XYZ file of N, CA and C in Angstrom:
612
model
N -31.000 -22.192 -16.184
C -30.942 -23.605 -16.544
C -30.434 -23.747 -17.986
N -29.735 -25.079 -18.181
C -29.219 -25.076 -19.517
C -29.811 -26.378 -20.187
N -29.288 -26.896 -21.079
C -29.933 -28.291 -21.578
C -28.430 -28.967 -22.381
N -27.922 -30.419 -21.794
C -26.756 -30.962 -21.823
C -27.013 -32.163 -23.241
N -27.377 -32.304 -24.092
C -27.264 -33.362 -25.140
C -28.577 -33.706 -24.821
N -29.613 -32.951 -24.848
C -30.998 -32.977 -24.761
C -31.643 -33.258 -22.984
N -30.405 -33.617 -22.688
C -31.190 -33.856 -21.142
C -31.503 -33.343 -20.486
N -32.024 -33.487 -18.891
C -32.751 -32.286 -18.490
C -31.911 -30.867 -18.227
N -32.494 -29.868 -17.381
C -32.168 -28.951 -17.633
C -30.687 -29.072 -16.652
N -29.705 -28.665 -16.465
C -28.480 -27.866 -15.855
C -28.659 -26.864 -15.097
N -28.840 -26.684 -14.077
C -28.207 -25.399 -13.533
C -27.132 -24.911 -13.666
N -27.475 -23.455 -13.830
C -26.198 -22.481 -14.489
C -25.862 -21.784 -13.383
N -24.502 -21.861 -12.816
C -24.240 -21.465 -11.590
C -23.869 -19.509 -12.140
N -24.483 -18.895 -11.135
C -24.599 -17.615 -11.640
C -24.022 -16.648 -10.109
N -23.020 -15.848 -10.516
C -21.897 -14.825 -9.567
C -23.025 -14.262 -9.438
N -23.858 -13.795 -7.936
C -24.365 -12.208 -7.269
C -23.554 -11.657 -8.319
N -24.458 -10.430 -8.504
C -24.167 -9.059 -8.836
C -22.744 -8.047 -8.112
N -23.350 -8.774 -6.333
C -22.523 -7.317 -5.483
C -21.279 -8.408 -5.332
N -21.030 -9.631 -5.644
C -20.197 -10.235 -5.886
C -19.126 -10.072 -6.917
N -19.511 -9.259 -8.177
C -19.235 -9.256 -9.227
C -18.810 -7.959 -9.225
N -19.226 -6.927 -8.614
C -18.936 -5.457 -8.712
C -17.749 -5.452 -7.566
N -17.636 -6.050 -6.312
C -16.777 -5.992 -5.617
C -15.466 -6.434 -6.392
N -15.548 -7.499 -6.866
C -14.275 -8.353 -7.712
C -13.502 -7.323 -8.829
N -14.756 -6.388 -9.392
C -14.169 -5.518 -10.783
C -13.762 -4.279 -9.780
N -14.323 -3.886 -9.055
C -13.662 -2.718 -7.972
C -12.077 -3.368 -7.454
N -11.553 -4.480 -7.129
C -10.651 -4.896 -6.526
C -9.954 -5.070 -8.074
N -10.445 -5.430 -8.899
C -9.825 -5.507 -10.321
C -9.024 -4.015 -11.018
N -10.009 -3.075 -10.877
C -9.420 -1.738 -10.772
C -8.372 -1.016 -9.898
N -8.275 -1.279 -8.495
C -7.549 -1.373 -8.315
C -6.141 -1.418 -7.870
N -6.306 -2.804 -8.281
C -5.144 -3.653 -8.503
C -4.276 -2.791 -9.467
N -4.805 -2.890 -10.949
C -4.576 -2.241 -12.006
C -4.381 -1.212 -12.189
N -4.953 -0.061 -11.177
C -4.632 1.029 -11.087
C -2.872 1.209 -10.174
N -2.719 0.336 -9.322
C -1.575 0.468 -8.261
C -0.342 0.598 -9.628
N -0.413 -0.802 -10.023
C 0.328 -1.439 -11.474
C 0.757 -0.130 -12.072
N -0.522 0.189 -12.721
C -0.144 1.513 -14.006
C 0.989 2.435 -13.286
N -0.052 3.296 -12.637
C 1.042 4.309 -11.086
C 2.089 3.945 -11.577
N 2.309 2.630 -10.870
C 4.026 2.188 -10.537
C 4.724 1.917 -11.985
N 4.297 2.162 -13.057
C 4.941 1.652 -14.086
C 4.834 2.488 -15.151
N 3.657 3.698 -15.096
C 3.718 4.566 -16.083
C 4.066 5.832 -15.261
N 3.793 6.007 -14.042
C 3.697 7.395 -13.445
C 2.445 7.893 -13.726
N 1.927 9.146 -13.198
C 0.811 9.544 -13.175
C 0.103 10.234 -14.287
N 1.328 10.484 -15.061
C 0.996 10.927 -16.551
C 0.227 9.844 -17.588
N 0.698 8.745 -17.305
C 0.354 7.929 -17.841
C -0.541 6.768 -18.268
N -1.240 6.961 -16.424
C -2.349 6.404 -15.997
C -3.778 6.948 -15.755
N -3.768 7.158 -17.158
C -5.582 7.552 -17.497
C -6.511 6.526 -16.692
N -7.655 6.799 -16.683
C -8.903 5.530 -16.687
C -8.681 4.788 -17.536
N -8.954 5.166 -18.744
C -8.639 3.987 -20.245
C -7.303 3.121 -19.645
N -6.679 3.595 -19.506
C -5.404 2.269 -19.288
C -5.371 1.522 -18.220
N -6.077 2.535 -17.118
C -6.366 1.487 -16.361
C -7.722 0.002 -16.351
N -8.501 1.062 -17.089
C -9.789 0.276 -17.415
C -9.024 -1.515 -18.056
N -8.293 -0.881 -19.259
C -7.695 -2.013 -20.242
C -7.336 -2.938 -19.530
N -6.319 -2.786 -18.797
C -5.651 -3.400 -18.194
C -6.241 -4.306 -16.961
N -7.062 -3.733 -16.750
C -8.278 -4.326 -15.528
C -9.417 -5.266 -16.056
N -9.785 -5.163 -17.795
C -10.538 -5.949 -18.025
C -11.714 -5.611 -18.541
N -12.255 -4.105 -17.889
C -13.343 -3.732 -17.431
C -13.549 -2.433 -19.022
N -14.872 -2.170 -19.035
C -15.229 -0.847 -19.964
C -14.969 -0.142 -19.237
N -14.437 1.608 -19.756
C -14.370 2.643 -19.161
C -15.252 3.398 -18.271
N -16.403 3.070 -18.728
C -17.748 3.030 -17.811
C -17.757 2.254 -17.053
N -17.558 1.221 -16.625
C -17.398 0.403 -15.901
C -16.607 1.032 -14.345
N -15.721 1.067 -15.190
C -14.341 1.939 -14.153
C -14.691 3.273 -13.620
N -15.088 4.456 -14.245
C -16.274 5.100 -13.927
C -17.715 4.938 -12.992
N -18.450 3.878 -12.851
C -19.061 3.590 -12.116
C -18.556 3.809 -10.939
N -17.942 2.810 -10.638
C -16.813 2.546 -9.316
C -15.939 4.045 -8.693
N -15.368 4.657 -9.829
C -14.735 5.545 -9.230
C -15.197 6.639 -10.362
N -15.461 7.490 -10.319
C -16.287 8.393 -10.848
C -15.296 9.738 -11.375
N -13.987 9.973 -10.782
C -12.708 10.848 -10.962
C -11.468 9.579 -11.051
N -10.591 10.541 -11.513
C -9.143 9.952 -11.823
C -9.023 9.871 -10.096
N -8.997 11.091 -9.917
C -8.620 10.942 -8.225
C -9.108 10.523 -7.435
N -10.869 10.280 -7.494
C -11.100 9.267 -6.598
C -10.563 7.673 -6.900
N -10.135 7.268 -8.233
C -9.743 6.053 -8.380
C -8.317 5.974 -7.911
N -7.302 6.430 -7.761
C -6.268 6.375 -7.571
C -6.015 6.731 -6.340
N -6.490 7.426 -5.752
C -5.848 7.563 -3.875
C -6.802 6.446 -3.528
N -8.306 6.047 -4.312
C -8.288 4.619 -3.658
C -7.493 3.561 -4.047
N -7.169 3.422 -4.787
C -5.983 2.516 -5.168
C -4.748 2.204 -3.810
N -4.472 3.630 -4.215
C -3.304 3.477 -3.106
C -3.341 3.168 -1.772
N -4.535 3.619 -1.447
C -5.451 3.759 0.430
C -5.557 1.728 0.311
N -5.961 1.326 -0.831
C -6.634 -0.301 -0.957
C -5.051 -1.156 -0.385
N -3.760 -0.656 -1.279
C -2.828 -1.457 -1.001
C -1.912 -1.123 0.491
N -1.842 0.052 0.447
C -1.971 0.397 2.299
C -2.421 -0.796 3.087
N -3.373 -1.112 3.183
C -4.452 -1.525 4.002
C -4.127 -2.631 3.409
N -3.629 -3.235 2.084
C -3.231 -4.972 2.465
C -1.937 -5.173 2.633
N -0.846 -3.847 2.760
C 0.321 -4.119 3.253
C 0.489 -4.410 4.782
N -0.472 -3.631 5.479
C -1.293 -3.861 7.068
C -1.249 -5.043 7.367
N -2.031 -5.476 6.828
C -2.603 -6.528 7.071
C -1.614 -7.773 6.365
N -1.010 -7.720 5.367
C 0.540 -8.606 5.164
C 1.015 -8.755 6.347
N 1.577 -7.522 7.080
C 2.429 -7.453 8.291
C 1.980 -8.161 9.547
N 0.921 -7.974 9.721
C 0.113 -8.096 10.641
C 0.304 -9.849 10.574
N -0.103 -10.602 9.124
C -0.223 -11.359 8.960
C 1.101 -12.998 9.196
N 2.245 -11.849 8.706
C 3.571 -12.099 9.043
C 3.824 -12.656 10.446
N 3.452 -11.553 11.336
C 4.224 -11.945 12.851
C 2.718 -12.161 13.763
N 2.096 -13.019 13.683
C 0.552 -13.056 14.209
C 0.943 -13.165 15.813
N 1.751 -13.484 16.541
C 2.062 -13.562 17.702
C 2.909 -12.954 18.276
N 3.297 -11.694 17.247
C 4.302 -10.933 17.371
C 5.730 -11.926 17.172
N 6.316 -10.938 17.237
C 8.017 -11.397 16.476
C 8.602 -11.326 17.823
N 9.957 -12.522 17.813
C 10.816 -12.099 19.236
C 12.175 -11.810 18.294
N 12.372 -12.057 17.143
C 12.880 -11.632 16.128
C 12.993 -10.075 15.854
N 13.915 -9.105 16.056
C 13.474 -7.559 16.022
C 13.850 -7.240 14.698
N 14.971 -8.331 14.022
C 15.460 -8.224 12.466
C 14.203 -8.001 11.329
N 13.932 -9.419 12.070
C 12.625 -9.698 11.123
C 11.782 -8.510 10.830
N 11.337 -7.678 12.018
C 10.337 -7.080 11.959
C 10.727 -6.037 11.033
N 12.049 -5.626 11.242
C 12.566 -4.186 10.316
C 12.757 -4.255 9.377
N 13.330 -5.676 8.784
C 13.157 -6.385 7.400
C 11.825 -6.206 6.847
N 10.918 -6.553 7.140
C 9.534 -6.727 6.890
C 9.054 -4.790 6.514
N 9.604 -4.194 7.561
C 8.656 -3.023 7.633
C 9.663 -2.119 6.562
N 11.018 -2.561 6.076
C 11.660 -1.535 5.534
C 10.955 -2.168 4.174
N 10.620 -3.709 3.776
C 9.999 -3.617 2.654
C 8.476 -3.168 2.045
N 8.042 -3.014 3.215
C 7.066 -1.674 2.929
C 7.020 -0.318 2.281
N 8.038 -0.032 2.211
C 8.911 1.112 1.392
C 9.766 1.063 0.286
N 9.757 -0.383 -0.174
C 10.582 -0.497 -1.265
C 9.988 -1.703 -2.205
N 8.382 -1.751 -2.046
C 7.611 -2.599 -3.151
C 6.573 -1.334 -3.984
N 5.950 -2.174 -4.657
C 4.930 -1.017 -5.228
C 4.168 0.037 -5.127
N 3.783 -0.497 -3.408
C 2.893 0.587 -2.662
C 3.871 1.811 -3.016
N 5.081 1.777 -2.407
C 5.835 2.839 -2.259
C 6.018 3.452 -3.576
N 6.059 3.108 -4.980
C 6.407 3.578 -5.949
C 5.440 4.306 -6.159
N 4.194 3.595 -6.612
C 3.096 4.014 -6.789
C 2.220 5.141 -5.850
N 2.847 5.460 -5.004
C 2.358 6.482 -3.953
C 2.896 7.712 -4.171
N 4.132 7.534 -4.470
C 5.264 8.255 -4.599
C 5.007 9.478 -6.013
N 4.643 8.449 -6.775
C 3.886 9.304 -8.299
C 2.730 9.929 -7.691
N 2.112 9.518 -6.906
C 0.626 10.268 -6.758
C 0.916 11.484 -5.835
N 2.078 11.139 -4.837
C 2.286 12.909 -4.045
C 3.273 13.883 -5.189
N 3.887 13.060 -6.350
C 4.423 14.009 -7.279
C 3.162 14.847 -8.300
N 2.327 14.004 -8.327
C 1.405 14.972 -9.007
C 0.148 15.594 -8.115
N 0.137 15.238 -6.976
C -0.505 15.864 -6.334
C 0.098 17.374 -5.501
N 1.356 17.606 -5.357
C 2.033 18.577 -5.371
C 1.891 19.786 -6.515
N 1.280 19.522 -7.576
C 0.707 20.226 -8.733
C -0.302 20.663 -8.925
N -1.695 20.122 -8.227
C -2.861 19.686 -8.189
C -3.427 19.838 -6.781
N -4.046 21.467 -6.800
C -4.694 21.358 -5.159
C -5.777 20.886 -4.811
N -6.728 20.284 -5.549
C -7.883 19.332 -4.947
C -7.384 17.662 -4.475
N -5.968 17.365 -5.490
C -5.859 15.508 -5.428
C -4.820 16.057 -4.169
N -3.777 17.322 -3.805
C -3.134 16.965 -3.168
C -3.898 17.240 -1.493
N -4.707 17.614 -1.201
C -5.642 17.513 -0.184
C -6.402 16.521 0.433
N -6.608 15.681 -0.534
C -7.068 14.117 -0.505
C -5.518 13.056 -0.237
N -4.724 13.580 -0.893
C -3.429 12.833 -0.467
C -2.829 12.933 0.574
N -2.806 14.280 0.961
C -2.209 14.640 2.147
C -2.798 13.802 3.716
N -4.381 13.951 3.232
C -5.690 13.149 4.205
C -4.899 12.002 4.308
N -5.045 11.252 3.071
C -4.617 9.441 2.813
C -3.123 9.536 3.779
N -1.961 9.870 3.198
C -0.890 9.955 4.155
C -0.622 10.306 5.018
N -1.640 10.806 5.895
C -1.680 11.149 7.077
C -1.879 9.970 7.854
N -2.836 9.497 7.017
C -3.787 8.621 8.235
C -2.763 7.058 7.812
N -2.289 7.078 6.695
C -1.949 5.510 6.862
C -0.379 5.508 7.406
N -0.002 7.126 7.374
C 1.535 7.228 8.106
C 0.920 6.801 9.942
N 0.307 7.097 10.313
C 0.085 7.053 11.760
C -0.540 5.242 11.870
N -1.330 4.855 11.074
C -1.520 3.096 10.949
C -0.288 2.163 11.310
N 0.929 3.349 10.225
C 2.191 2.367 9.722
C 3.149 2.532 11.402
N 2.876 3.678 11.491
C 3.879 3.347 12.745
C 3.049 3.120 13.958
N 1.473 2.989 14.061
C 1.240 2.030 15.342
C 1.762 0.682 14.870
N 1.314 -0.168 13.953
C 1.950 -0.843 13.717
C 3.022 -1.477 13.949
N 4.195 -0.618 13.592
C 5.810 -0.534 14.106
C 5.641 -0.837 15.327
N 5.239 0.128 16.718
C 5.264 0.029 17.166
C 5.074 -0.991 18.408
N 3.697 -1.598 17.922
C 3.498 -3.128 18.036
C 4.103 -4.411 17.895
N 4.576 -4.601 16.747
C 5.755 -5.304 16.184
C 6.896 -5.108 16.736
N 7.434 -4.044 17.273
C 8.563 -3.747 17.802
C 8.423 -3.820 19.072
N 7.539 -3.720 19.621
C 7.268 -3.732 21.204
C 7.949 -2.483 21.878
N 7.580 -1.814 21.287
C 8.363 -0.486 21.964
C 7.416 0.594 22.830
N 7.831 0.791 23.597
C 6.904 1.427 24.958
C 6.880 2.463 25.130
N 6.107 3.539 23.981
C 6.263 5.232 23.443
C 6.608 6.052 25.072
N 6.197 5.206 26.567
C 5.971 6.317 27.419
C 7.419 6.714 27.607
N 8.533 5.707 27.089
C 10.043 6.358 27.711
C 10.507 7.156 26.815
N 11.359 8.164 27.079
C 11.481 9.036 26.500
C 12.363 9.007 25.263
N 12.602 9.413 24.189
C 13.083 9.257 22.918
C 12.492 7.533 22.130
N 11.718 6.800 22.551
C 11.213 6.000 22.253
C 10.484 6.282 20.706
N 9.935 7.317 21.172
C 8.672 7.310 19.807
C 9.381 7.713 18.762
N 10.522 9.075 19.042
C 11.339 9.945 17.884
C 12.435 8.665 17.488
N 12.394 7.213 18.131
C 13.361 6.207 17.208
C 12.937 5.666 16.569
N 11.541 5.247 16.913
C 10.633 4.837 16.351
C 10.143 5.650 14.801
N 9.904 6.242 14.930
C 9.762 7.162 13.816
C 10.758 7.577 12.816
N 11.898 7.763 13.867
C 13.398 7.883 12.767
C 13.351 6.433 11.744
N 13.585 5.677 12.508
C 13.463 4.574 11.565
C 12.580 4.221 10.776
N 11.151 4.614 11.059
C 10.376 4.710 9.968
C 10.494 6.054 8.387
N 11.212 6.897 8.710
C 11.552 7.620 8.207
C 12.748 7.533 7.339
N 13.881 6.029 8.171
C 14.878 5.639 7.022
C 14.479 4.630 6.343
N 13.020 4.226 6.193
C 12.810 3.480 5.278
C 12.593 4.207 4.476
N 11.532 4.911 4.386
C 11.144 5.830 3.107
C 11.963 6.478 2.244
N 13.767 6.608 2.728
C 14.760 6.987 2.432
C 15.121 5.626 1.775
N 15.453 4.616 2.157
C 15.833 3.519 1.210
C 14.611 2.865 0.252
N 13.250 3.411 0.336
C 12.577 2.993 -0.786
C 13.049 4.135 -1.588
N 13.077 5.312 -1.421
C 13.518 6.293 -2.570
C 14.684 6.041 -3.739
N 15.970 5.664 -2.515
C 16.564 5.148 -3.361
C 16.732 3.593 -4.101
N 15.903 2.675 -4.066
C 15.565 2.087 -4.429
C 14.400 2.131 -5.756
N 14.262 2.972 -5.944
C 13.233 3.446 -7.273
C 14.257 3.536 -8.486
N 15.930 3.517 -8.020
C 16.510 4.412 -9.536
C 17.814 2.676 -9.377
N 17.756 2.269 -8.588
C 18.749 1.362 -8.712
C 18.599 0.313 -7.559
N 19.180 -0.928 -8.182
C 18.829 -2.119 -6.935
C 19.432 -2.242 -5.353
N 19.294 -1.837 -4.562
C 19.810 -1.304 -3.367
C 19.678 -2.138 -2.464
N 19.267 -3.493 -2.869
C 19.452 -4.728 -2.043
C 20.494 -5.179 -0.938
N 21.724 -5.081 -1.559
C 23.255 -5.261 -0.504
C 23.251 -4.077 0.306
N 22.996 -3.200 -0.119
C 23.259 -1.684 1.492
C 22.185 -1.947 2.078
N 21.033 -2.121 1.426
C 20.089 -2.104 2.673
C 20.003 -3.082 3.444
N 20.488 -4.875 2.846
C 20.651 -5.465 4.359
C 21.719 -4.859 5.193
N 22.488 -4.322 4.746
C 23.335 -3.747 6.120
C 22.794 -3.089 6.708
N 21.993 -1.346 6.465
C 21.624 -0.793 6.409
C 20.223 -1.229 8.125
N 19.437 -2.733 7.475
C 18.829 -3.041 8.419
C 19.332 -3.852 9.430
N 20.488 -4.553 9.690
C 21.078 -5.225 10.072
C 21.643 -4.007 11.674
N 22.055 -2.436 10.753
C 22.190 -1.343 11.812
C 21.376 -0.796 12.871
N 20.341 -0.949 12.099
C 19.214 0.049 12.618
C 18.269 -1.271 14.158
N 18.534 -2.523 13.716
C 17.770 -3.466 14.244
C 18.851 -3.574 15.489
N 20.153 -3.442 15.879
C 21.078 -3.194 16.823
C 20.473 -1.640 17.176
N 20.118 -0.686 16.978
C 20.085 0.512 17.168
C 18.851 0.411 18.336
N 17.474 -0.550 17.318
C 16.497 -0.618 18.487
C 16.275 -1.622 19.046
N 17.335 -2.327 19.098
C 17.494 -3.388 19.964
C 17.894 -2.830 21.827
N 19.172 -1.652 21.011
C 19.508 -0.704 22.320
C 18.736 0.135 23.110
N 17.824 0.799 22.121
C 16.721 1.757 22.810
C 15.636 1.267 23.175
N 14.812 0.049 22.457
C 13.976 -0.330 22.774
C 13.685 -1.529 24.083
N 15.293 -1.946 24.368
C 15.380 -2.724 25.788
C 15.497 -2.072 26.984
């Protein structure tokens, strides 16, 4: 309670606790994806991420207790709202097949992808984070192409179905790569413009 120019008391509207710890966990991060993608992995201590998040280093610590548990959760967090973007995108599914490849090749060429990208470069160095990474990309590579698959409506039981399916998930990750060193906007609408005729053919 508070007191307004002597009058009675105010209620002081007051955030839960597990309200407040969830928000600074999603605050971290956020902030953690950011750093990744903008310093590389060298660069993204706790402290900078802490800063940047708002939060004390202890704070950030609480929550994630290693560099590496904070950062493959990071990355596992934006996974899981790129999912759910997509998901969110075509809620009745797409009759659009452009759309969908549009959508799924920019999955590979926003932050997630940068920021992931630094974490299997230093986890390639590092045999405890790259074991935990390998886990994480396992499991959200097999998410990403049920997914696809859904969206695309493609029916794994005929044969070469799944290996197109997958090819094409595989030339995205090729045009987010090159998309990290230069703006690759004009080839890649062509680029998807090909591939969406490609499973337009196999997938009918």
């Amino acid at each position: 309670m508070g007191l307004v120019n002597g009058a009675a008391p105010v209620p002081v509207e007051r955030v839960p606790k597990q309200d407040r710890s969830r928000a600074t966990r999603q605050r971290l991060l956020e902030a953690a994806v950011a750093c990744l993608a903008e310093r590389g992995w060298a660069g993204s201590t706790v402290s900078v991420v802490a800063e940047r998040a708002g939060v004390s280093r202890g704070a950030a610590q609480h929550h994630f207790p290693t560099r590496e548990d904070l950062f493959t959760a990071a990355v596992e967090y934006v996974a899981e709202e790129r999912s759910t973007a997509l998901r969110t995108l075509f809620p009745e599914g797409a009759a659009d097949r452009r759309a969908v490849v549009a959508a799924l090749v920019d999955l590979y060429t926003g932050p997630l992808f940068r920021a992931a990208l630094h974490l299997w470069v230093a986890a390639s160095n590092e045999d405890q984070l790259r074991t935990r990474v390998t886990e994480l990309e396992g499991r959200v590579g097999r998410e990403t192409h049920r997914i696809a698959v859904e969206l695309l409506n493609a029916d794994e039981t005929r044969p070469g179905v799944r290996e197109t399916v997958q090819g094409f998930l595989d030339m995205s990750r090729g045009l987010g790569l090159a998309n990290l060193l230069t703006d690759d906007t004009t080839r890649r609408a062509g680029v998807v413009t090909q591939w969406s005729k490609i499973l337009d053919t196999t997938l009918s």
